[in-house]
Every structure is written in C-alpha cells, then in structure tokens.
Amino acid sequence: VKEVEEIGMLLPQVEASVLSLGKFNSMVSLAAFFPFKSAQAALENMNAISEGVVHADLKLFLETNLPQSGKKKSVLGVSDGKIGAALQEELSSSIQTGGVVAEITRGLRLHFHSLVKGLTALAASKAQLGLGHSYSRAKVKFNVNRADNMIIQSIALLDQLDKDINTFSMRVREWYGYHFPELIKIVSDNSMYCRLAQLIGNRKELSEENLESLEEVVMDSAKAQAILDASRSSMGMDISPIDLINIERFSSRVVSLAAYRLELQEYLRSKMSQVAPNLAALIGEVVGARLISHAGSLTNLAKYPASTVQILGAEKALFRALKTRGNTPKYGLIFHSTFIGRAAAKNKGRISRYLANNDAHIFPTCLLGTLISQLPTSVFGDKLREQVEERLSFYETGDVPRKNVDVMKEALKEVENGEEDNTLKKKKKKKQAAEEMEAQAEEAPSGENGEETSAKKKKKRKAESEEVEEAPDAEDGAEETETPAKKKKRKSEAMDTQPEETPETPVTEKKKKKKKKDAAE
C-alpha cells in the first residue's frame, strides 16, 4: 500500500472509489504473490487460518517479502484478529487489524484477478468455489457431534410421532365412533382401536367367523366376545361404503405410523448403546437422548455440573421461582426416570439430586472405561444404577449403601477382565483362521504321501489345541504317571510265573532298515 488516509477512507465517496480499478491501483500495487502448490495445501492453509494458527507457508512468505530495514517501519494489515494476534507473536513487525484494513482487503478481493497476470475472474471464482466446498466438506466430515446429531433428530422425531399418532387416533375414534360408538369403551389403546376399525369395517357384517381374528388383535377372548355382542346391539348410525373405505385407509396409515415408531425406538436404543452406553444403562435410552438433545450435544452435557443436569428442562420454572422468590424446581427432564417415580414424595428431591450427581460423574468414568477397554462399555452405568437402587433402599429401610470408591474399583476390575477375555478370544480366532488357511493350502496333495502328511499335521494340530484348551490337573497327572508303573509291575510278575524261554534279541529300527536295503540290492 503506497499511501492511505484512515479518516478519508471512511467517507462514502472514498469507499465508492475503491470500486474503480484505476483509483485503487494508485494506492495499492502488487509486490509479491505466492500461489498454492495444490488444492490440499490450500485447504491446509485455510484450516490453519480458521483455527488462528500461523501455517509454515504463510510464515515463510511473510519473512521473505516483508521489508526488514528502512526509514519507515512497515505495518502488516490483517483482516482477522485471531490470526493477527498469532502473527504478532511469530513476527517482530507491527500488526494492524482494524480500521482501514477492511476496506483495502475488500478492494483486493474485488480486483485480485486484475492485479495478478494471467488470472481471469472466472478462474478465480472457480478456485474460490472449489476451496470453499472442500473446506465445508472437511468441517462436516470431522464434526465431533455427528453421532449426537442422529440421536437428537431421532428423539425429536419420536416425540413428534407420539403427538401425531395420538391426534390421528383420536380422529379415527371420533370418525368411526359414529358407526360403532360402543367400541370406544371396550378398547382403550389407540393403535389397537385403529387395527380393529381396519379389521371390522361394517359392524353389521361381523359374525362368529371373525371371532378368531378379533382375538388375535385384542389378545383376549372375553374382550373379543364383548365386541361381537356390542356390534349386534349397537346404536350407531349406518355408514356408506365410500365413507368406510376412507376410514379404513386412514386407520391403516395410523397403524403403519405406530409400527414405524417402534422401529425408530429400536434404532434409538441401538444408537444410544453405541454413543452413550453408560448414560443409557443408568437412566434409560429415551431420557438420556432427551438430555443430549436439550444440551445440544453429548460434549455439552458432559461439561454441565450436577446441579444443571438436575434442573435441565425446567428453566422456565427456575426463572419464575427466582423472579417471585419461590421454591426452585427439584427436577427437570430427569423426572421421567423410573427412580424418581418409585421414590416417596419426601425423597424425590434427594434421589433426583443423587441421580444427577451420578449423571455428571458418568462421563469421566465412561471415558476412563473406553480408554482401558478400547470399546464402549456399559459396566460403569450398571454399577451406578446399582448404587441408585441401594440409595433408594437406604431411604426406605435404612440399609447402608456401599461407598462409591469400592463400586468404581469393582467396575474397573470388570472392565480389565473383559479386556483380557476379548484379547484371548481375538487370539483364538486368529489362530483358528491361520490353521484353516494352512489346511486349505495343503488340501490338494499330490499322491498318497501328501494325504498322509496332511492327516498327520491335522492330528498334531488337534493335539496341540487340546493341550492349550484343557490344562490337566496335578492329580490327574499323578494318576497317569502311576498307571504305567503298575502295568510294568504286572507284566514283570507275569513274566516270572511263565516258564523260562530263550530270550529273543530285540530288533531295532536301524537293523530293519539295513535288512530292507540288502534285500533291495
């Protein structure tokens, strides 16, 4: 930058003059330009700037092109304050981030393709678009909360489905109630009522033949018989076939929505067991998912103290109590846990506080268990759940619960034992796979010798595996050592009782081989 006036640059006339290339060139001239070597290098530089880190390429470019000596000290203009502070630490020159720098950078972006020779506006816009897309892809790919987002969307959809199924079921009840009003009192479940409306259709056509199908839906023979009796003496109005077709279609949609809700709940359960197994084991999948959704992510929930977890979801009641100086709420979303429902009225606040404390402790312990076992485990959640059960019994009966230190030691032992079991299983699997590969490679023998050798090798492998899997006891070994000695004694006694015969010289294997060679010659 040749010359600039900070006060004058803020005037609207001067700001408009930046749009003109001739006037901008009178103030700014290109001293040095360093293009990126590749798209990957450009992405790395962009990620470094977004994180406020000085990349090696940027440092090298500034060190080589910034004037070190002169009458006037050079001032480096940086548009981003974070990267400006990082450059201030790295370089000795003075940095300016505010004021006129924004206007100059605006002009540079506008006239960049004119300042660099051989660069067109179309090529520059394409390069910027490609870099922007790759930067966005990298940010989405390495999003820390990508597993939490699935849980947040699932629990939101589950709550919405509950509301919709309830509303649609009431609509079916009201619509089909004109034709068969007695069915509302007999069947109280919404999804069952919709299935019955779909099955029965016109109540006048219901007969004894339909009794079995009614029992399959209702799962009660007495209730099925009551429906059949009520259909014969119903005071409902007659219905046209076209109205009945519309009711059946709508009820089938409600039934399919109820079935999809069950599938979604199963998906949420599996997702929670992968992402937050200890939280799901302690307070349940649905309540844990609601806490994650309300906090925004599992990371945010892990940062909350126990007092915040306790009243999470009851913010309106808390601020109303603070405003009116009334009693603050004892629980929020955590109220839906089964422990608070089972506790007595005077102990609900205590157990909610204890449960929130365990929720806050569960994240560091969960992290510790994952670091030890290298796999997500629910051991700590199960142990903390046992502690809450003991605390409930302590409030009711007075039995003193175990200390948290002892419980965590037990959990750590279980995790370590589980890790050892997993390593042993993996080793066995690897051994079996290697043996199978060897057997497959040796399965195609050339002649009888090949078959005999493969059979011998298989026998050896079986013997080795039996020795590894079944380690004999000391007593069994002693018995085995004793039995051949007894047999020798019996043989010697039998030899003494038999008459003396001429002793035959034992023929060794070497002599046998020599005889065979002589016979062959």
XYZ file of C-alpha atoms in Angstrom:
521
model
C 0.000 0.000 0.000
C 1.585 3.275 -1.155
C -0.485 5.787 0.791
C -3.664 5.742 2.762
C -5.644 8.140 4.916
C -7.625 6.410 7.625
C -10.132 9.232 8.197
C -10.673 9.825 4.470
C -11.111 6.094 3.728
C -14.225 6.001 5.903
C -16.010 8.603 3.753
C -18.668 7.165 1.392
C -17.077 8.856 -1.656
C -13.697 7.262 -0.952
C -15.354 3.896 -0.271
C -17.037 4.123 -3.658
C -13.713 4.982 -5.311
C -12.314 1.603 -4.184
C -14.598 0.007 -6.784
C -12.650 1.737 -9.553
C -9.501 -0.174 -10.619
C -7.581 2.940 -11.710
C -8.047 4.737 -8.404
C -7.295 1.557 -6.446
C -4.053 0.993 -8.398
C -2.910 4.484 -7.434
C -2.989 3.423 -3.786
C -2.128 -0.302 -3.959
C 0.426 -2.222 -6.044
C 1.255 -5.927 -6.065
C 4.702 -6.586 -4.503
C 4.693 -10.425 -4.216
C 2.351 -13.297 -4.975
C 2.769 -16.943 -3.887
C 0.221 -19.403 -5.353
C -0.628 -22.644 -3.519
C 1.131 -25.757 -4.801
C -2.036 -27.894 -4.698
C -5.637 -27.915 -3.537
C -4.604 -29.902 -0.442
C -2.057 -27.212 0.511
C -4.724 -24.501 0.059
C -7.114 -26.444 2.324
C -4.429 -26.885 4.987
C -3.684 -23.151 4.966
C -7.373 -22.300 5.168
C -7.907 -24.680 8.128
C -4.906 -23.169 9.903
C -6.237 -19.610 9.418
C -9.730 -20.600 10.658
C -8.157 -22.046 13.824
C -5.928 -18.982 14.349
C -2.663 -20.845 13.663
C 0.178 -19.487 11.514
C 0.960 -22.020 8.775
C 4.583 -22.624 7.706
C 3.837 -21.419 4.147
C 2.385 -18.129 5.400
C 5.308 -17.546 7.767
C 7.858 -18.220 5.021
C 6.052 -15.885 2.584
C 5.923 -13.017 5.097
C 9.528 -13.445 6.246
C 10.849 -13.372 2.653
C 8.744 -10.453 1.379
C 8.308 -8.099 4.353
C 10.904 -5.255 4.332
C 13.121 -5.638 7.378
C 15.054 -2.355 7.249
C 14.120 1.148 6.193
C 13.338 4.647 7.390
C 9.658 3.875 7.927
C 8.646 0.742 9.735
C 6.320 -1.474 7.733
C 2.878 -2.255 9.154
C 1.236 -5.568 8.327
C -2.547 -5.367 7.834
C -4.517 -8.467 8.821
C -8.290 -8.730 8.419
C -8.792 -11.455 11.070
C -7.992 -10.511 14.666
C -7.189 -14.063 15.784
C -4.588 -14.700 13.090
C -3.282 -11.160 13.669
C -2.543 -11.970 17.330
C -0.794 -15.213 16.271
C 1.336 -13.303 13.718
C 2.236 -10.696 16.358
C 3.825 -13.479 18.437
C 5.629 -15.044 15.447
C 6.930 -11.876 13.727
C 8.653 -8.791 15.126
C 6.848 -6.280 12.851
C 3.783 -4.316 13.963
C 0.305 -5.640 13.089
C -2.850 -3.661 12.336
C -6.226 -5.468 12.250
C -8.958 -2.817 12.366
C -9.877 0.419 10.645
C -8.769 0.841 7.053
C -7.582 -2.784 6.634
C -11.134 -4.000 5.939
C -11.567 -1.526 3.028
C -8.211 -2.431 1.476
C -8.931 -6.182 1.682
C -12.341 -5.528 0.110
C -10.657 -3.834 -2.825
C -8.075 -6.641 -3.087
C -10.817 -9.285 -3.287
C -12.611 -7.267 -5.954
C -9.586 -6.530 -8.188
C -7.436 -9.599 -7.422
C -7.738 -11.101 -10.907
C -6.606 -7.765 -12.414
C -3.556 -7.458 -10.163
C -2.230 -10.978 -10.941
C -1.106 -11.531 -14.535
C -2.624 -14.498 -16.355
C -5.539 -14.864 -13.925
C -9.118 -14.329 -15.092
C -12.166 -13.535 -12.991
C -13.799 -16.857 -13.975
C -10.760 -18.923 -12.929
C -10.504 -17.045 -9.622
C -14.207 -17.600 -8.804
C -13.929 -21.309 -9.681
C -10.878 -21.716 -7.444
C -12.635 -19.931 -4.568
C -15.756 -22.069 -5.001
C -13.771 -25.313 -5.034
C -11.792 -24.326 -1.951
C -14.992 -23.320 -0.140
C -16.633 -26.676 -0.937
C -13.601 -28.681 0.213
C -13.405 -26.623 3.433
C -17.105 -27.219 4.161
C -16.748 -30.962 3.438
C -13.787 -31.196 5.817
C -15.689 -29.407 8.574
C -18.746 -31.648 8.186
C -16.608 -34.794 7.963
C -14.698 -34.064 11.162
C -17.705 -32.829 13.106
C -17.399 -34.029 16.701
C -21.163 -34.119 17.224
C -22.053 -36.148 14.120
C -23.064 -39.199 16.224
C -25.044 -37.000 18.630
C -26.944 -35.383 15.756
C -28.557 -38.718 14.857
C -29.763 -39.145 18.449
C -31.074 -35.566 18.592
C -33.030 -35.987 15.331
C -34.346 -39.422 16.388
C -35.699 -38.266 19.755
C -37.259 -35.176 18.152
C -38.980 -37.374 15.540
C -40.081 -39.817 18.247
C -41.763 -37.040 20.241
C -43.413 -35.678 17.089
C -44.667 -39.159 16.150
C -46.172 -39.602 19.613
C -48.147 -36.375 19.203
C -49.224 -37.182 15.651
C -50.280 -40.772 16.421
C -52.278 -39.520 19.402
C -54.042 -36.860 17.314
C -54.746 -39.224 14.406
C -56.017 -41.952 16.739
C -58.488 -39.540 18.317
C -59.632 -38.587 14.818
C -60.219 -42.289 13.961
C -62.123 -42.781 17.244
C -64.370 -39.825 16.546
C -64.896 -40.760 12.888
C -65.543 -44.476 13.374
C -67.479 -43.763 16.601
C -70.464 -42.545 14.562
C -70.838 -46.078 13.208
C -69.707 -48.158 16.227
C -69.705 -45.999 19.422
C -69.555 -48.940 21.866
C -66.044 -49.921 20.679
C -64.511 -46.815 22.326
C -65.433 -48.040 25.831
C -64.302 -51.632 25.201
C -60.874 -50.806 23.676
C -58.797 -48.032 25.277
C -55.481 -48.475 23.379
C -55.199 -46.179 20.336
C -53.215 -48.437 17.979
C -55.414 -51.442 18.858
C -58.548 -49.387 18.164
C -57.204 -48.412 14.715
C -56.422 -52.046 13.880
C -59.915 -53.088 14.956
C -61.514 -50.341 12.862
C -59.499 -51.604 9.900
C -60.488 -55.223 10.607
C -64.197 -54.842 11.457
C -65.245 -52.333 8.807
C -69.040 -52.550 8.702
C -70.236 -53.821 12.115
C -73.293 -55.483 10.576
C -71.051 -57.925 8.691
C -69.275 -59.046 11.912
C -70.078 -62.698 12.803
C -68.790 -65.691 14.765
C -66.319 -66.443 11.966
C -64.449 -63.210 12.732
C -64.017 -64.091 16.418
C -60.556 -65.659 15.980
C -59.194 -62.670 14.074
C -60.583 -60.366 16.787
C -58.819 -62.427 19.464
C -55.505 -62.118 17.566
C -55.765 -58.313 17.631
C -57.214 -57.887 21.143
C -55.293 -60.813 22.754
C -58.303 -61.513 24.992
C -61.205 -63.891 24.234
C -63.632 -62.167 26.643
C -62.997 -58.773 25.087
C -63.402 -60.203 21.572
C -66.758 -61.699 22.586
C -67.815 -58.348 24.106
C -67.006 -56.596 20.792
C -69.070 -59.167 18.904
C -72.039 -58.753 21.279
C -71.822 -54.953 21.147
C -71.831 -54.991 17.323
C -75.178 -56.831 17.305
C -76.905 -54.340 19.611
C -75.085 -51.141 18.633
C -76.920 -47.822 18.459
C -74.534 -46.381 15.835
C -75.646 -44.946 12.522
C -75.315 -46.738 9.200
C -72.294 -45.887 7.073
C -71.838 -45.777 3.315
C -69.143 -47.897 1.591
C -67.174 -44.830 0.395
C -67.008 -43.437 3.962
C -65.916 -46.832 5.244
C -63.127 -47.032 2.645
C -61.764 -43.640 3.766
C -61.874 -44.640 7.445
C -60.036 -47.896 6.703
C -57.351 -46.086 4.690
C -56.784 -43.535 7.415
C -56.675 -46.187 10.153
C -54.135 -48.211 8.120
C -51.918 -45.103 7.921
C -52.114 -44.704 11.700
C -51.238 -48.399 12.210
C -48.192 -48.058 9.914
C -47.084 -44.938 11.813
C -47.337 -46.844 15.119
C -45.228 -49.684 13.650
C -42.637 -47.203 12.380
C -42.499 -45.608 15.852
C -41.497 -48.968 17.358
C -38.753 -49.382 14.728
C -37.497 -45.849 15.429
C -37.383 -46.546 19.153
C -35.306 -49.677 18.497
C -32.949 -47.631 16.291
C -32.601 -45.020 19.064
C -31.832 -47.781 21.581
C -29.059 -49.210 19.385
C -27.636 -45.725 18.706
C -27.570 -44.848 22.409
C -25.799 -48.130 23.228
C -23.051 -47.105 20.763
C -22.715 -43.402 21.640
C -23.579 -43.222 25.374
C -23.940 -46.782 26.763
C -23.419 -45.807 30.419
C -25.958 -42.983 30.303
C -28.498 -45.344 28.697
C -27.815 -48.009 31.345
C -28.285 -45.511 34.189
C -31.424 -43.561 33.248
C -32.713 -45.239 30.074
C -32.337 -44.584 26.367
C -35.232 -42.127 25.940
C -34.423 -39.927 28.952
C -30.714 -39.945 28.060
C -31.495 -38.954 24.467
C -33.721 -36.102 25.704
C -30.917 -34.816 27.923
C -28.451 -34.902 24.992
C -30.977 -33.142 22.755
C -31.675 -30.421 25.321
C -27.951 -29.845 25.973
C -27.203 -29.686 22.223
C -24.577 -32.444 22.204
C -23.059 -35.123 24.407
C -19.969 -32.922 24.868
C -22.056 -30.040 26.240
C -23.924 -32.417 28.563
C -20.617 -33.810 29.846
C -19.457 -30.260 30.723
C -22.552 -29.495 32.836
C -22.326 -29.761 36.638
C -24.735 -31.990 38.575
C -26.926 -29.026 39.610
C -27.513 -28.088 35.955
C -28.263 -31.688 34.925
C -30.807 -31.924 37.759
C -32.965 -28.995 36.547
C -32.266 -29.374 32.811
C -35.591 -28.844 31.063
C -37.179 -26.822 33.896
C -35.633 -23.443 33.038
C -38.958 -21.603 32.935
C -39.922 -22.830 36.409
C -36.451 -21.926 37.728
C -36.534 -18.326 36.451
C -40.140 -17.919 37.606
C -39.112 -19.086 41.093
C -36.137 -16.713 41.136
C -38.335 -13.835 39.999
C -41.114 -14.474 42.529
C -38.690 -15.676 45.244
C -40.471 -19.006 45.473
C -39.231 -22.572 45.723
C -36.901 -23.635 42.901
C -37.730 -26.836 40.964
C -36.194 -30.111 42.187
C -36.025 -31.839 38.799
C -36.460 -31.285 35.074
C -36.244 -33.915 32.327
C -34.683 -36.294 34.831
C -38.138 -36.633 36.441
C -39.106 -39.153 33.716
C -36.579 -41.623 35.137
C -38.113 -44.610 36.947
C -36.133 -43.946 40.146
C -37.896 -40.656 40.925
C -41.313 -42.233 40.289
C -40.522 -45.068 42.708
C -39.275 -42.776 45.483
C -41.562 -41.442 48.185
C -42.785 -37.838 47.984
C -40.364 -36.602 50.661
C -37.388 -38.365 48.993
C -37.981 -37.271 45.385
C -35.682 -34.253 45.686
C -32.949 -36.307 47.330
C -32.992 -39.082 44.756
C -33.107 -36.594 41.849
C -30.034 -34.822 43.261
C -28.219 -38.149 43.719
C -29.190 -39.302 40.219
C -28.000 -36.013 38.663
C -24.725 -36.372 40.559
C -24.243 -39.853 39.077
C -25.107 -38.494 35.615
C -22.409 -35.845 35.955
C -19.868 -38.452 37.157
C -20.698 -40.921 34.417
C -18.842 -39.103 31.617
C -15.280 -39.155 33.049
C -15.765 -42.765 34.191
C -17.148 -43.663 30.746
C -14.074 -42.064 29.138
C -11.789 -43.992 31.507
C -13.517 -47.292 30.688
C -13.234 -46.622 26.953
C -9.516 -45.835 27.302
C -8.945 -49.101 29.206
C -11.047 -51.459 27.085
C -10.784 -49.559 23.733
C -14.519 -50.344 23.288
C -17.716 -48.638 24.547
C -18.794 -50.466 27.691
C -21.844 -50.114 29.974
C -20.176 -51.538 33.106
C -19.940 -48.167 34.867
C -23.560 -47.328 34.063
C -24.741 -50.650 35.500
C -22.695 -50.127 38.670
C -24.010 -46.578 39.149
C -27.549 -47.884 38.616
C -26.943 -50.398 41.402
C -25.804 -47.525 43.615
C -29.038 -45.601 42.950
C -31.034 -48.751 43.805
C -29.093 -49.061 47.072
C -29.747 -45.395 47.836
C -33.479 -45.932 47.289
C -33.492 -48.893 49.677
C -31.474 -46.786 52.176
C -34.203 -44.123 52.191
C -36.900 -46.783 52.715
C -35.257 -49.359 55.017
C -32.096 -47.688 56.316
C -29.616 -50.220 54.856
C -26.239 -48.514 54.460
C -25.163 -48.440 50.767
C -21.657 -49.210 49.501
C -19.099 -46.461 49.030
C -18.562 -45.050 45.562
C -14.813 -45.837 45.690
C -15.435 -49.561 46.232
C -18.040 -49.707 43.466
C -15.718 -47.987 40.965
C -12.893 -50.390 41.869
C -15.189 -53.328 41.112
C -16.195 -51.741 37.808
C -12.542 -51.210 36.819
C -11.755 -54.856 37.613
C -14.674 -55.998 35.457
C -13.537 -53.803 32.573
C -9.969 -55.147 32.815
C -11.209 -58.762 32.969
C -13.444 -58.129 29.984
C -10.478 -56.714 28.081
C -8.432 -59.848 28.839
C -11.287 -62.072 27.675
C -11.580 -60.089 24.456
C -7.838 -60.377 23.760
C -7.915 -64.154 24.376
C -10.906 -64.547 22.060
C -9.173 -62.492 19.368
C -6.020 -64.613 19.674
C -8.040 -67.839 19.386
C -9.859 -66.519 16.346
C -6.586 -65.517 14.685
C -5.101 -68.946 15.463
C -8.116 -70.746 14.015
C -8.056 -68.589 10.892
C -4.340 -69.265 10.370
C -4.868 -73.018 10.824
C -7.758 -73.007 8.348
C -5.631 -71.160 5.795
C -2.812 -73.692 6.191
C -5.245 -76.594 5.888
C -6.755 -75.129 2.723
C -3.287 -74.651 1.215
C -2.340 -78.289 1.948
C -5.681 -79.827 0.932
C -4.639 -80.537 -2.686
C -1.879 -83.170 -2.187
C -0.020 -84.959 -4.967
C -0.441 -88.712 -4.259
C -0.842 -90.777 -1.103
C 2.195 -89.310 0.698
C 0.619 -85.868 0.578
C -2.606 -87.233 2.078
C -0.730 -88.994 4.882
C 1.311 -85.874 5.773
C -1.800 -83.639 5.813
C -3.640 -86.157 8.028
C -0.654 -86.268 10.422
C -0.475 -82.479 10.561
C -4.208 -82.243 11.309
C -3.802 -84.748 14.160
C -0.873 -82.725 15.537
C -2.932 -79.518 15.407
C -5.844 -81.172 17.206
C -3.488 -82.463 19.903
C -1.932 -79.004 20.341
C -5.332 -77.304 20.581
C -6.480 -79.864 23.181
C -3.332 -79.230 25.222
C -3.873 -75.436 25.069
C -7.600 -75.520 25.906
C -7.609 -78.281 28.564
C -4.770 -77.992 31.069
C -4.732 -81.254 33.114
C -4.890 -81.100 36.908
C -1.976 -82.241 39.088
C -3.937 -85.180 40.486
C -4.853 -86.475 37.045
C -1.215 -86.222 36.017
C -0.172 -88.165 39.109
C -2.680 -90.909 38.344
C -1.467 -91.095 34.758
C 2.126 -91.451 35.926
C 1.150 -94.169 38.352
C -0.784 -96.337 35.894
C 2.143 -97.247 33.582
C 4.251 -98.222 36.629
C 1.510 -100.587 37.818
C 1.278 -102.094 34.350
C 5.037 -102.705 34.357
C 4.808 -104.467 37.715
C 2.001 -106.704 36.472
C 3.999 -107.549 33.339
C 7.076 -108.437 35.392
C 5.015 -110.673 37.693
C 3.505 -112.459 34.675
C 6.959 -112.987 33.210
C 8.159 -114.554 36.480
C 5.245 -117.036 36.573
C 5.750 -118.097 32.905
C 8.366 -120.787 32.123
C 11.750 -119.575 31.053
C 12.127 -119.318 27.306
C 15.041 -118.434 25.115
C 15.226 -114.647 25.064
C 14.808 -113.135 21.625
C 17.145 -110.351 20.730
C 15.166 -107.150 20.103
C 15.359 -105.951 16.511
C 15.956 -102.208 16.334
C 14.712 -99.906 13.602
C 18.252 -99.375 12.206
C 18.699 -103.120 11.678
C 15.308 -103.313 9.947
C 16.352 -100.551 7.570
C 19.668 -102.334 6.815
C 17.831 -105.585 6.040
C 15.479 -103.755 3.680
C 18.448 -102.170 1.851
C 20.203 -105.563 1.495
C 17.004 -107.106 0.131
C 16.630 -104.306 -2.375
C 20.258 -104.714 -3.557
